[in-house]
Tab-separated table of C-alpha atoms (C1' of nucleotides) in Angstrom:
chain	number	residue	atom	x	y	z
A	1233	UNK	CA	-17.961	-15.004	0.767
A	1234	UNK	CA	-14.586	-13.424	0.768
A	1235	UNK	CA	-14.155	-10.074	1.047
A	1236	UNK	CA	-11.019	-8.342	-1.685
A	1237	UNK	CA	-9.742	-5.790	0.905
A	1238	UNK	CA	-6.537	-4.776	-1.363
A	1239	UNK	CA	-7.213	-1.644	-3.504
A	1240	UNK	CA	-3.905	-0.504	-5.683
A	1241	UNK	CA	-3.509	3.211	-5.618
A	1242	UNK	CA	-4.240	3.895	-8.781
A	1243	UNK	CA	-7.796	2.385	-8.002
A	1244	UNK	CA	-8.138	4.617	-4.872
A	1245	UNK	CA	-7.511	7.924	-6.530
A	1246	UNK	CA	-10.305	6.910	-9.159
A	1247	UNK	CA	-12.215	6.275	-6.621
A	1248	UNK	CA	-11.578	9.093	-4.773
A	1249	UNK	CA	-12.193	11.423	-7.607
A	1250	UNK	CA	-15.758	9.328	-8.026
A	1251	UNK	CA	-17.037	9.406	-5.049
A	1252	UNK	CA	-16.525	13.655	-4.629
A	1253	UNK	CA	-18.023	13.578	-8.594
A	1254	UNK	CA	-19.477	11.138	-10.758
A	1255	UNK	CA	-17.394	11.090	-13.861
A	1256	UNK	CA	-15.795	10.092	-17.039
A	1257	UNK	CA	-12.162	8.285	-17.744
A	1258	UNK	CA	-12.192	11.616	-19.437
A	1259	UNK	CA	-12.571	13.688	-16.806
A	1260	UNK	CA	-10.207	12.047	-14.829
A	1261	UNK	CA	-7.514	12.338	-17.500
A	1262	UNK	CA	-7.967	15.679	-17.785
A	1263	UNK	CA	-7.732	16.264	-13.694
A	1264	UNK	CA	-4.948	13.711	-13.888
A	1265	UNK	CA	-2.677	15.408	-16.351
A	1266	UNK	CA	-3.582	18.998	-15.206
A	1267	UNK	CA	-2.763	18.311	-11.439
A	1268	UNK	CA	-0.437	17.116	-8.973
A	1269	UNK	CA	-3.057	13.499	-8.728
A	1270	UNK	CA	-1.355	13.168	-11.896
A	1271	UNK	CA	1.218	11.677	-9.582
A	1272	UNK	CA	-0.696	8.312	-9.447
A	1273	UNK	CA	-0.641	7.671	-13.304
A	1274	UNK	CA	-0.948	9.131	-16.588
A	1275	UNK	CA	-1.440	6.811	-19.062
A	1276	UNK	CA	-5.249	5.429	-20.471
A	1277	UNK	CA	-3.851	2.157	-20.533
A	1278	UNK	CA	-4.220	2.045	-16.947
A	1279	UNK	CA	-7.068	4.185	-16.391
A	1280	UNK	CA	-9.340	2.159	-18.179
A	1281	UNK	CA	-9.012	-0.922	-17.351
A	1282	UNK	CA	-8.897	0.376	-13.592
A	1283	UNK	CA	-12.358	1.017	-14.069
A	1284	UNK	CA	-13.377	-1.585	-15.657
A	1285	UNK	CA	-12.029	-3.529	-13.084
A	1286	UNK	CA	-13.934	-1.760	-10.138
A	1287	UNK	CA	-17.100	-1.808	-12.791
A	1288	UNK	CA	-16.664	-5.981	-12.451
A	1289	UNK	CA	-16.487	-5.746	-8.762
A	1290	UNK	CA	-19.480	-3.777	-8.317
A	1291	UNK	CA	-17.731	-1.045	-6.646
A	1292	UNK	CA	-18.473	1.938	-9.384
A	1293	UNK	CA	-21.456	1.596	-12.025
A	1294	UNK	CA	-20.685	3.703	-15.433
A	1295	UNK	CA	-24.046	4.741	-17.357
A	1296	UNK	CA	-23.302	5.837	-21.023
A	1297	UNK	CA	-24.309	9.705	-21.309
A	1298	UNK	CA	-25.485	10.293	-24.641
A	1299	UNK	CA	-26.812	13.627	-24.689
A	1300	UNK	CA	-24.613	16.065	-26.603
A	1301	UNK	CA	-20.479	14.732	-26.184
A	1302	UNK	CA	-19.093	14.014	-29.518
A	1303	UNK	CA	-18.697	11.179	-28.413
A	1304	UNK	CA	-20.504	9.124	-25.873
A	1305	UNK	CA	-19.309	9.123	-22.519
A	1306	UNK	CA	-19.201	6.878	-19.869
A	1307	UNK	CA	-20.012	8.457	-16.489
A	1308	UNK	CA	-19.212	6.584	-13.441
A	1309	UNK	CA	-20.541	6.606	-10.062
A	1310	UNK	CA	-19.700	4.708	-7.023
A	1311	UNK	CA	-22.339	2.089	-5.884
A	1312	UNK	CA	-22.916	1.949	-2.180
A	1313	UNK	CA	-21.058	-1.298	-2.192
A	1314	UNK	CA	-18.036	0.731	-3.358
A	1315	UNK	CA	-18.478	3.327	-0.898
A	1316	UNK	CA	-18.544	0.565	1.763
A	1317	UNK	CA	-15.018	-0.956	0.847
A	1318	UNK	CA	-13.547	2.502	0.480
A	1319	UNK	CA	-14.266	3.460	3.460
A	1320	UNK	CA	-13.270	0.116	5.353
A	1321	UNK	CA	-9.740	0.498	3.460
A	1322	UNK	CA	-9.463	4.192	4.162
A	1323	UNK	CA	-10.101	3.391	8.160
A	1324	UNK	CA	-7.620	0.579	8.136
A	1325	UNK	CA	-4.889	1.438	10.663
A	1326	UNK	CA	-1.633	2.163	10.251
A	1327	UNK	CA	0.978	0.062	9.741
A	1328	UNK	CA	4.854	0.023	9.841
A	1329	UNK	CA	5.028	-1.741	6.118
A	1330	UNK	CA	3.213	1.260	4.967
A	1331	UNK	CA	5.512	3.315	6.078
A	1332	UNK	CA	7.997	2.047	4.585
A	1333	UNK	CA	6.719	0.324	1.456
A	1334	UNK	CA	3.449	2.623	-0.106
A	1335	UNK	CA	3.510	5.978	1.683
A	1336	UNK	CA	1.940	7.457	-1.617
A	1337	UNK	CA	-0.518	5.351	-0.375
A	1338	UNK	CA	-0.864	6.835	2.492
A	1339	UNK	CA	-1.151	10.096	1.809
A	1340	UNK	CA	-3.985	9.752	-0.466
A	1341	UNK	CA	-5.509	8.027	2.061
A	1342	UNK	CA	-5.105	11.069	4.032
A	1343	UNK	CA	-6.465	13.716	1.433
A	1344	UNK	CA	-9.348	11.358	0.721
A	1345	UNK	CA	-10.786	10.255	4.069
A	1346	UNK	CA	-11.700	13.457	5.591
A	1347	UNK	CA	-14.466	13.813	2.954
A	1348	UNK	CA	-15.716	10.151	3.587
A	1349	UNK	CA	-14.766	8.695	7.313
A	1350	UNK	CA	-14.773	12.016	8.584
A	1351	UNK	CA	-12.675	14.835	10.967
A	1352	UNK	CA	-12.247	12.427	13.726
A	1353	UNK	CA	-11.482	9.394	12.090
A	1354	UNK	CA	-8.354	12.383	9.633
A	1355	UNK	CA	-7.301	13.287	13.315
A	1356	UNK	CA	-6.398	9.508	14.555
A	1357	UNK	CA	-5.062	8.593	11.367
A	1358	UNK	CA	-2.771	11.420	11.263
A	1359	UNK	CA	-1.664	10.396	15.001
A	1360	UNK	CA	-0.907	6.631	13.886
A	1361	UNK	CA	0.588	7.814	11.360
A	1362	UNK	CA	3.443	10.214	12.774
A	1363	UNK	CA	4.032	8.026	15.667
A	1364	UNK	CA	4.595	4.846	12.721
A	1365	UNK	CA	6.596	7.653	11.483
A	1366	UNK	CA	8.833	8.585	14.092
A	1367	UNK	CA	9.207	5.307	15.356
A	1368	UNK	CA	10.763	4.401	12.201
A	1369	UNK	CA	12.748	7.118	11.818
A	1370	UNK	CA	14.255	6.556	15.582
A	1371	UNK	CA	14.999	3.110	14.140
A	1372	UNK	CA	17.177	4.185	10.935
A	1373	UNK	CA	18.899	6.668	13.357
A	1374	UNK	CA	20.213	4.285	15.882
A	1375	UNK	CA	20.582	2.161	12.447
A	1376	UNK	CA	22.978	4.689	11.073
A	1377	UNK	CA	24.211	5.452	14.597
A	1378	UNK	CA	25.728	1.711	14.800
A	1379	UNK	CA	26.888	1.431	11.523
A	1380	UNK	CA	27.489	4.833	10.095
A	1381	UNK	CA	30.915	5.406	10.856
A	1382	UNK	CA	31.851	2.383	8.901
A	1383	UNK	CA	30.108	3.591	6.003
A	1384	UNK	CA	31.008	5.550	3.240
A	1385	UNK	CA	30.097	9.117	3.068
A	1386	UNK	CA	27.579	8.898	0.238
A	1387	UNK	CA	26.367	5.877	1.956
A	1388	UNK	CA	26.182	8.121	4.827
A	1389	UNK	CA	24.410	10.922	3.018
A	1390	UNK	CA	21.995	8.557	1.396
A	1391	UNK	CA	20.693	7.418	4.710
A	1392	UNK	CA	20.325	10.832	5.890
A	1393	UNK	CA	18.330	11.758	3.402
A	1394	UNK	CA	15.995	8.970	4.021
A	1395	UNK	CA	16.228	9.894	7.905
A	1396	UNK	CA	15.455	13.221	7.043
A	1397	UNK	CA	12.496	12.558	4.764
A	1398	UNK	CA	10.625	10.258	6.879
A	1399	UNK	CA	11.150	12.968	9.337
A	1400	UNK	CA	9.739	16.034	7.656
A	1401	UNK	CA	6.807	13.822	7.287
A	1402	UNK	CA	6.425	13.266	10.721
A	1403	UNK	CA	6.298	16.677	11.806
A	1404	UNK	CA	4.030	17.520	8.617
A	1405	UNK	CA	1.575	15.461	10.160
A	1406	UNK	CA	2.036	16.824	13.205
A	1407	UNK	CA	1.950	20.198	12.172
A	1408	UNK	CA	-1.566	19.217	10.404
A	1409	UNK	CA	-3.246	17.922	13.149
A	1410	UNK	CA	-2.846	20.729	15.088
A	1411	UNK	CA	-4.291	22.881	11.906
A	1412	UNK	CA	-7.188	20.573	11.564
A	1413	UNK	CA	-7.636	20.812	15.197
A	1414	UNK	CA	-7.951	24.588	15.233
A	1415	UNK	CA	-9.657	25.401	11.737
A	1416	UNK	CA	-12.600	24.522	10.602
B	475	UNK	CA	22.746	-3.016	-32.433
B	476	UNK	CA	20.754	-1.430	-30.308
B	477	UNK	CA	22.087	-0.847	-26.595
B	478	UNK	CA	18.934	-1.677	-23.547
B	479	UNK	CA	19.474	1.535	-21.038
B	480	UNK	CA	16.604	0.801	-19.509
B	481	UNK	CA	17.259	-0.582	-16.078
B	482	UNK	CA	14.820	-1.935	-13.262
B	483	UNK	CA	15.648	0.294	-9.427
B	484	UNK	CA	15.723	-3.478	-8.088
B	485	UNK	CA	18.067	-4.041	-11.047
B	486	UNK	CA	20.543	-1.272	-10.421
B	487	UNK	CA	20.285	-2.004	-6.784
B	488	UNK	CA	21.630	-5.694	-7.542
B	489	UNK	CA	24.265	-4.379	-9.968
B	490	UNK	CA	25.206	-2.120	-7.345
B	491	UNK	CA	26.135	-4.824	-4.660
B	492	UNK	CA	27.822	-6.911	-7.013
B	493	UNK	CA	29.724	-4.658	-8.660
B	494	UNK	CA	31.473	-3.505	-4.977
B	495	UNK	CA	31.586	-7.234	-4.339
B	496	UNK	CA	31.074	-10.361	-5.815
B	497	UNK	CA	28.265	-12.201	-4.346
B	498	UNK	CA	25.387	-14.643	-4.417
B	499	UNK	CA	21.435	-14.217	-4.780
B	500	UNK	CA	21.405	-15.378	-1.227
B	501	UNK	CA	24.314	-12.787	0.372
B	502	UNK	CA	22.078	-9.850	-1.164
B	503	UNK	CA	19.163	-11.260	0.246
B	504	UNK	CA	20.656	-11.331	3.711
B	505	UNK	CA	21.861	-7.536	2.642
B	506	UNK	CA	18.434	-6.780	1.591
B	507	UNK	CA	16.866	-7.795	5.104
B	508	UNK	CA	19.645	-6.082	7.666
B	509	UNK	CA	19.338	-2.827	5.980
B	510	UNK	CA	17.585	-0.067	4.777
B	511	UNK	CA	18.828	-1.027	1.520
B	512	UNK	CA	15.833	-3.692	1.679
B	513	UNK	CA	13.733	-0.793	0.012
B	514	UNK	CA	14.645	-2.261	-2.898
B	515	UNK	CA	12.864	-5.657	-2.496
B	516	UNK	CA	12.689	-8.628	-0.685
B	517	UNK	CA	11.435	-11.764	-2.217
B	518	UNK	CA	13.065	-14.017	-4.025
B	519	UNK	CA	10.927	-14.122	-6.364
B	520	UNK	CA	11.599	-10.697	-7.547
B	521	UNK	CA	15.416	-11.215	-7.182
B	522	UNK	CA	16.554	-14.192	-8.623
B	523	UNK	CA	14.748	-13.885	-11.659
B	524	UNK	CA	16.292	-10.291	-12.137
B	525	UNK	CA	20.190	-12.250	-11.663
B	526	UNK	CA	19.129	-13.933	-14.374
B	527	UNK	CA	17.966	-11.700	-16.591
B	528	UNK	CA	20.771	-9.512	-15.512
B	529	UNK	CA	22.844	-12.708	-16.750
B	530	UNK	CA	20.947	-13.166	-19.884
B	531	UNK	CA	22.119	-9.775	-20.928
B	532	UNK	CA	26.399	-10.169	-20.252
B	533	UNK	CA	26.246	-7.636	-17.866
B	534	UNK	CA	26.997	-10.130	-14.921
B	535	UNK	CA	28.012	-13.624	-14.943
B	536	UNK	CA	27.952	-16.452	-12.388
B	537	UNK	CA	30.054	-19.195	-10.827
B	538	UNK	CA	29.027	-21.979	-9.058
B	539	UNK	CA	31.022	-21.952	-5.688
B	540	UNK	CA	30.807	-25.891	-5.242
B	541	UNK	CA	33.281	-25.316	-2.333
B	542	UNK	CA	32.510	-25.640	1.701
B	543	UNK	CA	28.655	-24.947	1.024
B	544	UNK	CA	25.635	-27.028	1.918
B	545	UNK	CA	24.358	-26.511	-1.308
B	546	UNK	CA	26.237	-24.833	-4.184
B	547	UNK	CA	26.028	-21.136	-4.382
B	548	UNK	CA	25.775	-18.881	-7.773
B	549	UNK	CA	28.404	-16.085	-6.721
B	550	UNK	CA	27.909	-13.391	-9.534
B	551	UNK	CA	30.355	-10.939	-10.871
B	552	UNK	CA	29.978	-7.714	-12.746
B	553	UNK	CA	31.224	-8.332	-16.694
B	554	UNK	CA	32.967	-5.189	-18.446
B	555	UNK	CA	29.832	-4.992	-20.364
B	556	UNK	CA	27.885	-4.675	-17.675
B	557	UNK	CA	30.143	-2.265	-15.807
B	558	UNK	CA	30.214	-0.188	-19.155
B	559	UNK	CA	26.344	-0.051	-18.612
B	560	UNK	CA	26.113	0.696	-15.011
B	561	UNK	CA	28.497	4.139	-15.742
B	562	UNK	CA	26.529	5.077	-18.889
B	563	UNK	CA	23.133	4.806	-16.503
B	564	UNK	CA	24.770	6.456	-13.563
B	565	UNK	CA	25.969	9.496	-15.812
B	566	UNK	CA	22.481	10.104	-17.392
B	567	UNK	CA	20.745	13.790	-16.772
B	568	UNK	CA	18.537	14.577	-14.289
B	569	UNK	CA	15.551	14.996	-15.237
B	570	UNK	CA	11.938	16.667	-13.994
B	571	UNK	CA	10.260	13.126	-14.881
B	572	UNK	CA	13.094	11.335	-12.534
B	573	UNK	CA	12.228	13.490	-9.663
B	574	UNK	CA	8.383	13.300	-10.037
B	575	UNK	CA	8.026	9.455	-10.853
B	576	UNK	CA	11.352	7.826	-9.911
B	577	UNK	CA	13.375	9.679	-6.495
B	578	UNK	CA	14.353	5.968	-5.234
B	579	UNK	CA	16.140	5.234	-8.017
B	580	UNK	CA	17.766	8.558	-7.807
B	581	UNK	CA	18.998	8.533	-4.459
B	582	UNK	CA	19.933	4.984	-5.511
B	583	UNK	CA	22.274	6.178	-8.189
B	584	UNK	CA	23.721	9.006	-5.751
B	585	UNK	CA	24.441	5.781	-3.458
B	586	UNK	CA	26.303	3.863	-5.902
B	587	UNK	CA	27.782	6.969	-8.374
B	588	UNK	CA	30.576	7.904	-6.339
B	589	UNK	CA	32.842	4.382	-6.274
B	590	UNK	CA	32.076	3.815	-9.550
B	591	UNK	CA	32.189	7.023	-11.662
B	592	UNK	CA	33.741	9.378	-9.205
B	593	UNK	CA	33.543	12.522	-7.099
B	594	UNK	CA	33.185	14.769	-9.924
B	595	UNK	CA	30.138	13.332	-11.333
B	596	UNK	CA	28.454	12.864	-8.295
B	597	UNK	CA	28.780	16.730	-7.327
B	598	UNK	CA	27.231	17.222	-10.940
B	599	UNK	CA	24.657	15.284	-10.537
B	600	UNK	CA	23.938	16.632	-6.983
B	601	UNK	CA	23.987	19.836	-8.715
B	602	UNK	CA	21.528	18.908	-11.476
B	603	UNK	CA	19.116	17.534	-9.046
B	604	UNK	CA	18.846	20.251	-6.660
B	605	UNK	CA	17.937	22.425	-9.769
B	606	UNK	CA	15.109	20.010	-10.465
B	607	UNK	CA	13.729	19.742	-7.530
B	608	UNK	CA	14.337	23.556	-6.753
B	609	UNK	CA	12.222	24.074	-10.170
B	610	UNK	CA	9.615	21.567	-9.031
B	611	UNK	CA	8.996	22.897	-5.833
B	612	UNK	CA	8.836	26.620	-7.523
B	613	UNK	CA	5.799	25.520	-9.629
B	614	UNK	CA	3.722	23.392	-6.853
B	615	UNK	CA	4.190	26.439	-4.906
B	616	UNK	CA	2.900	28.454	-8.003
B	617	UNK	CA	0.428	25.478	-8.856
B	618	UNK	CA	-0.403	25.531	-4.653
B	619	UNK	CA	-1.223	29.431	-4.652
B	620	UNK	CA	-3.557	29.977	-7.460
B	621	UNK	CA	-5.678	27.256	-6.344
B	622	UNK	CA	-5.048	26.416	-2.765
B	623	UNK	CA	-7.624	29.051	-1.580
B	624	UNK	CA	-10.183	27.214	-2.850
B	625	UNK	CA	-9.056	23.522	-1.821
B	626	UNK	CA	-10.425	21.921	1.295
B	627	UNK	CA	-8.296	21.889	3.837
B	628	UNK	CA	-6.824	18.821	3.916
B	629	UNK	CA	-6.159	19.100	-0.020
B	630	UNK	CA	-4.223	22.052	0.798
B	631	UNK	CA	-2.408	20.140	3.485
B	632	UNK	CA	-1.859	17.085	1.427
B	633	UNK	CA	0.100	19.301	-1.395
B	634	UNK	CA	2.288	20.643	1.450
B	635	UNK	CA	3.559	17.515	2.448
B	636	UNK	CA	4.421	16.644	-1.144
B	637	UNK	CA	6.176	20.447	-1.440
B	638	UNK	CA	7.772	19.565	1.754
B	639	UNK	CA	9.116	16.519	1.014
B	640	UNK	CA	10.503	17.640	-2.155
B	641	UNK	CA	12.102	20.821	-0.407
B	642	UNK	CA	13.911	19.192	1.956
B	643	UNK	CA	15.155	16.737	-0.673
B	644	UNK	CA	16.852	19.716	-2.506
B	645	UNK	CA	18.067	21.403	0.874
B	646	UNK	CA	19.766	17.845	1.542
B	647	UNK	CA	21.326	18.063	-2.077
B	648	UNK	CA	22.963	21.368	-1.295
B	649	UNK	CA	23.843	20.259	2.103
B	650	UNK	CA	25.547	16.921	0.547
B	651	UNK	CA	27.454	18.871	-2.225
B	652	UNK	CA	29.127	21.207	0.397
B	653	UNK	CA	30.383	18.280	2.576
B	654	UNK	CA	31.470	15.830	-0.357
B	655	UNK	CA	33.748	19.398	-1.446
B	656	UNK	CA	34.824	20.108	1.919
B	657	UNK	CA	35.310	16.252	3.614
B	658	UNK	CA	37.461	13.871	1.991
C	794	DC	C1'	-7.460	20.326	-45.496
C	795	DG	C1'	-4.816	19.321	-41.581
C	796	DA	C1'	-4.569	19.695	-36.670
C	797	DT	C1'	-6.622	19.539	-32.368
C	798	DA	C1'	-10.093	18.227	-28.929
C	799	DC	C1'	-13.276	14.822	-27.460
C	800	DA	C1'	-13.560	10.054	-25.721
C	801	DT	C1'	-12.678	5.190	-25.197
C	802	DG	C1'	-10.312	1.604	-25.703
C	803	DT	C1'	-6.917	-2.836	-26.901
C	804	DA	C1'	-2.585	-5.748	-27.256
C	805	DA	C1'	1.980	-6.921	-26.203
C	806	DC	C1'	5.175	-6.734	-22.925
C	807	DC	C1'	7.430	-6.567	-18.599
C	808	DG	C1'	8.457	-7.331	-14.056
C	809	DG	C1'	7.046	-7.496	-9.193
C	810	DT	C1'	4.233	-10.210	-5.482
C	811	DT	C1'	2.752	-14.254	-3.361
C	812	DA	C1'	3.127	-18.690	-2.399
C	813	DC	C1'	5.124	-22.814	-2.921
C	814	DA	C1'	8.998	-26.419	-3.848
C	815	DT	C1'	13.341	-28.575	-2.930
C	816	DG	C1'	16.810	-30.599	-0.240
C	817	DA	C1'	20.839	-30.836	2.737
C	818	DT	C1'	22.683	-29.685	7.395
C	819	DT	C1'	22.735	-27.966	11.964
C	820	DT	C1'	20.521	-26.721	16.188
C	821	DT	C1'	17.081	-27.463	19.895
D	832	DA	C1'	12.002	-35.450	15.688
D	833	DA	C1'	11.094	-30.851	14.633
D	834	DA	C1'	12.648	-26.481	13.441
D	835	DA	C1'	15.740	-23.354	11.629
D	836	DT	C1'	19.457	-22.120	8.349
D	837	DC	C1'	21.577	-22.370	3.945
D	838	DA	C1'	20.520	-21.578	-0.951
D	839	DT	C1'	18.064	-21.470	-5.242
D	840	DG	C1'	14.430	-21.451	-7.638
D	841	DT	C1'	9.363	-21.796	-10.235
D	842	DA	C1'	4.373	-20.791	-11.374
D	843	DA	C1'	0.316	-18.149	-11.301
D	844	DC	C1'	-1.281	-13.858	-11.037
D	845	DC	C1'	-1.741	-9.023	-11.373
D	846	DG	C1'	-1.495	-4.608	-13.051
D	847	DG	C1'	1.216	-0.848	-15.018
D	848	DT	C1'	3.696	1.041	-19.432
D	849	DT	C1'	4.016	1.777	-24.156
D	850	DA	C1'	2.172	2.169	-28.310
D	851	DC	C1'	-1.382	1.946	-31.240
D	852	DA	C1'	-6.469	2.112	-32.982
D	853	DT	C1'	-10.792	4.409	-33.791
D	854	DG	C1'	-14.040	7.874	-35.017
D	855	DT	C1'	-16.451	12.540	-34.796
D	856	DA	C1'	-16.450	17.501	-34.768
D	857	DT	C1'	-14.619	21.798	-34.732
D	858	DC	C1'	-11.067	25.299	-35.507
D	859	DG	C1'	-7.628	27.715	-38.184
DNA sequence: CGATACATGTAACCGGTTACATGATTTT
DNA sequence: AAAATCATGTAACCGGTTACATGTATCG
């Protein structure tokens, strides 16, 4: 029996919103166009299917609320199965690709996991993560370091940005373990 | 006849090579691996097909270099249609939507903007996209302190990042406009 | 009566990812 | 002889975007 680990983003902010709240597409429209989660997608034509999709898998079960919606909905809720995989993905560590490649990913890994894998397992993540982070951006400075003076200066400035972006995460995370370490 | 402005980040990043160079599928790939510029992609089977569509369209066009190589190589060259299209992309607005759902492909065009439609352009478009991200960070912050109070913590720290991230973005566009006017 | 809110969906399209194929030449 | 480099590609799959469809109920 093989085991899907690979959840797209868009399916781990449903999820996420599920698991705090059993819900409709609906619902998660509306939180979807109303807040900044709106970041991972907009559109019902991949909302829906999303959930089908985790429906098929067994990881969310929708029961049809009839009661007094113009229109009946279809509240999901996750199934322990789906809590299971969630939290295996959300405790998977830290890699370099991710970095680099899905750090949207990442950070709604972050605002997700506290709720679900807990304080400690927020605190280590958010240690991998700034030392993936820093290590990356030591690498693109000794990157532009080599080759920057050959480069032009938008070329330049475009790298710097990047540097500088990776950065700021870095010490965000920083900065937020210490908070999470001190509050609550 | 209707004009396509639509055009892929890995698309514009292809265009953008080629258009400073003539070169092969291959010589980008190599490109794509060595440096950061690698954010764009990395498998062939995202990039060839692209040259070809890319080709499909007149905007480049390819030889086959039969010359000194083990096996023939497709060196492709920007057409005046294409170029036509890259300037017409590179000079389009800013807009809120760009900096929410597509910052790569901005900083992509900031890369590529100044060799091929000039200084003055690029400062404007600096210009325009420090105002949208200035505007954007004005109303998270807004967005952040009418409801932050009563976000868990990490929901609070997880919209920080974002602001951050964004922030620093537009301090680096103000910072970049004052050394393209002052440096060469 | 028309617009808006509620609520869920489908179909066509597009393009990126993964994995594999091919085949010559050079290096170990 | 095996592995790596040069160089280009294809096929299956997946999932997101856009645009459209549907139907009720309430509000102005």
């Amino acid at each position: 029996m093989e085991q899907k680990t690979d959840i797209s983003t868009l399916s781990l902010a449903l999820m996420g919103l599920i698991v705090q709240q059993p819900q409709s597409g609906y619902d998660i429209r509306k939180t979807f166009a109303t807040t900044p989660m709106g970041h991972f997608s907009n559109s019902p034509g991949a909302i829906y299917p999303a959930l089908k999709r985790l429906e098929k898998d067994g990881w969310i079960r929708g029961k049809v609320d009839d009661a007094q919606a113009l229109r009946p909905r279809k509240v999901y809720e996750m199934t322990p199965r789906g809590r299971g995989v969630l939290k295996r993905y959300l405790r998977r560590p830290v890699t370099r690709d991710d970095v680099i490649w899905r750090m949207d990913d990442l950070m709604l890994r972050f605002a997700l996991m506290d709720g679900i894998v807990g304080r400690a397992a927020t605190l280590g993540f958010l240690d991998s993560l700034a030392r993936e982070l820093e290590a990356y951006v030591a690498h693109l400075r000794s990157f532009l370091a080599d080759v920057g003076a050959s480069m032009p200066a938008v070329g330049r400035l475009a790298m710097e940005q990047g540097i500088e972006s990776y950065a700021v995460n870095a010490a965000w995370a920083r900065r937020a373990i210490k908070e999470l370490e001190t509050g609550a």
